[in-house]
Amino acid sequence: MPDRINTEGLLLLETRELAQYLVGKRKTVDFVYPVYEIERQDKMDIRQLILDISYVEWKKMGFSKGTLNY
């Protein structure tokens, strides 16, 4: 299984595995939820600098309100 997969992709893979098991193409079925470790790429001081930008400044730079949530 790939290192990174979204929930929909995981559901598709597990459904396919179950279907193959039910029609006899697989001898076993194994529903294991993958464990992910997320490593931050940014430093805390840079993150805080971005979080400290006011909404007005954010809009002047051309970003939308929804972008502030990420």
Short mmCIF file of N, CA and C in Angstrom, two decimals:
data_model
loop_
_atom_site.label_atom_id
_atom_site.label_comp_id
_atom_site.label_asym_id
_atom_site.label_seq_id
_atom_site.Cartn_x
_atom_site.Cartn_y
_atom_site.Cartn_z
N MET A 1 0.85 -1.18 0.00
CA MET A 1 0.00 0.00 0.00
C MET A 1 0.89 1.24 0.00
N PRO A 2 0.51 2.30 -0.73
CA PRO A 2 1.33 3.52 -0.78
C PRO A 2 1.50 4.14 0.60
N ASP A 3 2.55 4.94 0.75
CA ASP A 3 2.80 5.60 2.03
C ASP A 3 1.68 6.55 2.41
N ARG A 4 1.18 7.28 1.44
CA ARG A 4 0.11 8.26 1.71
C ARG A 4 -1.11 7.89 0.88
N ILE A 5 -2.25 7.84 1.52
CA ILE A 5 -3.49 7.52 0.82
C ILE A 5 -4.62 8.22 1.54
N ASN A 6 -5.56 8.75 0.80
CA ASN A 6 -6.69 9.41 1.45
C ASN A 6 -7.74 8.38 1.85
N THR A 7 -8.73 8.82 2.57
CA THR A 7 -9.75 7.91 3.09
C THR A 7 -10.51 7.23 1.96
N GLU A 8 -10.84 7.98 0.91
CA GLU A 8 -11.57 7.39 -0.21
C GLU A 8 -10.74 6.31 -0.90
N GLY A 9 -9.46 6.58 -1.06
CA GLY A 9 -8.58 5.60 -1.68
C GLY A 9 -8.46 4.34 -0.83
N LEU A 10 -8.38 4.54 0.47
CA LEU A 10 -8.30 3.40 1.38
C LEU A 10 -9.57 2.57 1.31
N LEU A 11 -10.72 3.23 1.28
CA LEU A 11 -11.99 2.53 1.19
C LEU A 11 -12.07 1.73 -0.10
N LEU A 12 -11.61 2.31 -1.20
CA LEU A 12 -11.61 1.61 -2.48
C LEU A 12 -10.73 0.36 -2.42
N LEU A 13 -9.53 0.50 -1.86
CA LEU A 13 -8.63 -0.64 -1.77
C LEU A 13 -9.20 -1.76 -0.90
N GLU A 14 -9.78 -1.38 0.23
CA GLU A 14 -10.34 -2.39 1.14
C GLU A 14 -11.57 -3.05 0.54
N THR A 15 -12.38 -2.29 -0.20
CA THR A 15 -13.56 -2.86 -0.87
C THR A 15 -13.12 -3.85 -1.93
N ARG A 16 -12.09 -3.47 -2.68
CA ARG A 16 -11.56 -4.37 -3.70
C ARG A 16 -11.03 -5.65 -3.06
N GLU A 17 -10.33 -5.52 -1.95
CA GLU A 17 -9.80 -6.69 -1.26
C GLU A 17 -10.93 -7.60 -0.79
N LEU A 18 -12.00 -7.02 -0.25
CA LEU A 18 -13.14 -7.82 0.20
C LEU A 18 -13.81 -8.51 -0.97
N ALA A 19 -13.98 -7.82 -2.08
CA ALA A 19 -14.61 -8.41 -3.26
C ALA A 19 -13.78 -9.59 -3.78
N GLN A 20 -12.46 -9.42 -3.82
CA GLN A 20 -11.60 -10.51 -4.27
C GLN A 20 -11.68 -11.71 -3.33
N TYR A 21 -11.82 -11.45 -2.05
CA TYR A 21 -11.98 -12.53 -1.07
C TYR A 21 -13.30 -13.27 -1.29
N LEU A 22 -14.38 -12.50 -1.51
CA LEU A 22 -15.71 -13.10 -1.67
C LEU A 22 -15.83 -13.95 -2.93
N VAL A 23 -15.13 -13.59 -4.00
CA VAL A 23 -15.20 -14.38 -5.23
C VAL A 23 -14.10 -15.45 -5.30
N GLY A 24 -13.30 -15.54 -4.26
CA GLY A 24 -12.31 -16.61 -4.18
C GLY A 24 -10.95 -16.29 -4.78
N LYS A 25 -10.71 -15.06 -5.16
CA LYS A 25 -9.40 -14.71 -5.72
C LYS A 25 -8.35 -14.52 -4.63
N ARG A 26 -8.79 -14.31 -3.40
CA ARG A 26 -7.88 -14.16 -2.25
C ARG A 26 -8.27 -15.19 -1.20
N LYS A 27 -7.28 -15.68 -0.50
CA LYS A 27 -7.55 -16.66 0.56
C LYS A 27 -7.87 -16.01 1.89
N THR A 28 -7.36 -14.78 2.10
CA THR A 28 -7.60 -14.07 3.36
C THR A 28 -8.00 -12.63 3.08
N VAL A 29 -8.60 -12.03 4.08
CA VAL A 29 -8.91 -10.60 4.00
C VAL A 29 -8.35 -9.96 5.26
N ASP A 30 -7.72 -8.81 5.10
CA ASP A 30 -7.05 -8.17 6.23
C ASP A 30 -7.39 -6.69 6.25
N PHE A 31 -8.30 -6.30 7.14
CA PHE A 31 -8.66 -4.90 7.26
C PHE A 31 -7.83 -4.26 8.37
N VAL A 32 -6.76 -3.65 7.96
CA VAL A 32 -5.87 -2.99 8.90
C VAL A 32 -5.84 -1.51 8.55
N TYR A 33 -6.14 -0.67 9.52
CA TYR A 33 -6.10 0.76 9.31
C TYR A 33 -4.65 1.21 9.41
N PRO A 34 -4.11 1.83 8.37
CA PRO A 34 -2.70 2.23 8.39
C PRO A 34 -2.43 3.32 9.42
N VAL A 35 -1.28 3.25 10.03
CA VAL A 35 -0.87 4.25 11.01
C VAL A 35 0.04 5.25 10.30
N TYR A 36 -0.31 6.52 10.42
CA TYR A 36 0.47 7.56 9.76
C TYR A 36 1.17 8.42 10.79
N GLU A 37 2.36 8.82 10.46
CA GLU A 37 3.08 9.81 11.25
C GLU A 37 3.27 11.03 10.37
N ILE A 38 2.82 12.15 10.85
CA ILE A 38 2.94 13.39 10.09
C ILE A 38 4.07 14.21 10.70
N GLU A 39 5.03 14.53 9.87
CA GLU A 39 6.16 15.32 10.31
C GLU A 39 6.01 16.73 9.76
N ARG A 40 6.03 17.71 10.62
CA ARG A 40 5.87 19.10 10.18
C ARG A 40 7.09 19.53 9.38
N GLN A 41 6.83 20.30 8.33
CA GLN A 41 7.90 20.81 7.49
C GLN A 41 8.31 22.23 7.87
N ASP A 42 7.46 22.90 8.67
CA ASP A 42 7.75 24.28 9.03
C ASP A 42 8.23 24.38 10.48
N LYS A 43 8.90 25.45 10.77
CA LYS A 43 9.36 25.70 12.14
C LYS A 43 8.27 26.44 12.90
N MET A 44 8.23 26.28 14.20
CA MET A 44 7.20 26.90 15.02
C MET A 44 7.25 28.42 14.96
N ASP A 45 8.45 29.01 14.86
CA ASP A 45 8.53 30.46 14.81
C ASP A 45 7.96 31.02 13.51
N ILE A 46 8.17 30.31 12.40
CA ILE A 46 7.59 30.75 11.13
C ILE A 46 6.08 30.58 11.16
N ARG A 47 5.61 29.49 11.72
CA ARG A 47 4.17 29.26 11.84
C ARG A 47 3.52 30.36 12.67
N GLN A 48 4.15 30.74 13.76
CA GLN A 48 3.61 31.79 14.62
C GLN A 48 3.60 33.13 13.90
N LEU A 49 4.65 33.41 13.11
CA LEU A 49 4.71 34.64 12.34
C LEU A 49 3.52 34.72 11.37
N ILE A 50 3.20 33.62 10.73
CA ILE A 50 2.06 33.59 9.81
C ILE A 50 0.75 33.75 10.57
N LEU A 51 0.63 33.09 11.71
CA LEU A 51 -0.60 33.19 12.50
C LEU A 51 -0.82 34.59 13.05
N ASP A 52 0.26 35.35 13.22
CA ASP A 52 0.15 36.71 13.76
C ASP A 52 -0.26 37.75 12.72
N ILE A 53 -0.33 37.37 11.45
CA ILE A 53 -0.75 38.32 10.41
C ILE A 53 -2.24 38.61 10.59
N SER A 54 -2.59 39.90 10.59
CA SER A 54 -3.99 40.27 10.77
C SER A 54 -4.80 39.93 9.53
N TYR A 55 -6.11 39.87 9.70
CA TYR A 55 -7.00 39.55 8.59
C TYR A 55 -6.89 40.59 7.48
N VAL A 56 -6.80 41.86 7.85
CA VAL A 56 -6.70 42.95 6.86
C VAL A 56 -5.41 42.79 6.04
N GLU A 57 -4.30 42.52 6.72
CA GLU A 57 -3.03 42.32 6.00
C GLU A 57 -3.14 41.10 5.07
N TRP A 58 -3.78 40.06 5.55
CA TRP A 58 -3.94 38.81 4.80
C TRP A 58 -4.71 39.09 3.50
N LYS A 59 -5.80 39.88 3.61
CA LYS A 59 -6.61 40.22 2.44
C LYS A 59 -5.82 41.10 1.46
N LYS A 60 -5.00 42.03 1.98
CA LYS A 60 -4.19 42.89 1.12
C LYS A 60 -3.19 42.08 0.30
N MET A 61 -2.74 40.96 0.86
CA MET A 61 -1.79 40.11 0.14
C MET A 61 -2.49 39.22 -0.88
N GLY A 62 -3.85 39.26 -0.91
CA GLY A 62 -4.58 38.52 -1.92
C GLY A 62 -5.07 37.16 -1.50
N PHE A 63 -4.99 36.84 -0.22
CA PHE A 63 -5.47 35.55 0.25
C PHE A 63 -6.93 35.64 0.67
N SER A 64 -7.65 34.52 0.57
CA SER A 64 -9.05 34.51 0.97
C SER A 64 -9.18 34.19 2.46
N LYS A 65 -10.36 34.41 2.98
CA LYS A 65 -10.63 34.15 4.39
C LYS A 65 -10.43 32.66 4.73
N GLY A 66 -10.82 31.79 3.82
CA GLY A 66 -10.70 30.34 4.05
C GLY A 66 -9.27 29.88 4.17
N THR A 67 -8.35 30.59 3.57
CA THR A 67 -6.94 30.21 3.62
C THR A 67 -6.38 30.33 5.02
N LEU A 68 -6.98 31.19 5.83
CA LEU A 68 -6.49 31.39 7.21
C LEU A 68 -6.61 30.12 8.04
N ASN A 69 -7.51 29.22 7.68
CA ASN A 69 -7.72 28.00 8.46
C ASN A 69 -6.63 26.98 8.24
N TYR A 70 -5.79 27.14 7.24
CA TYR A 70 -4.75 26.17 6.95
C TYR A 70 -3.46 26.71 7.36
#
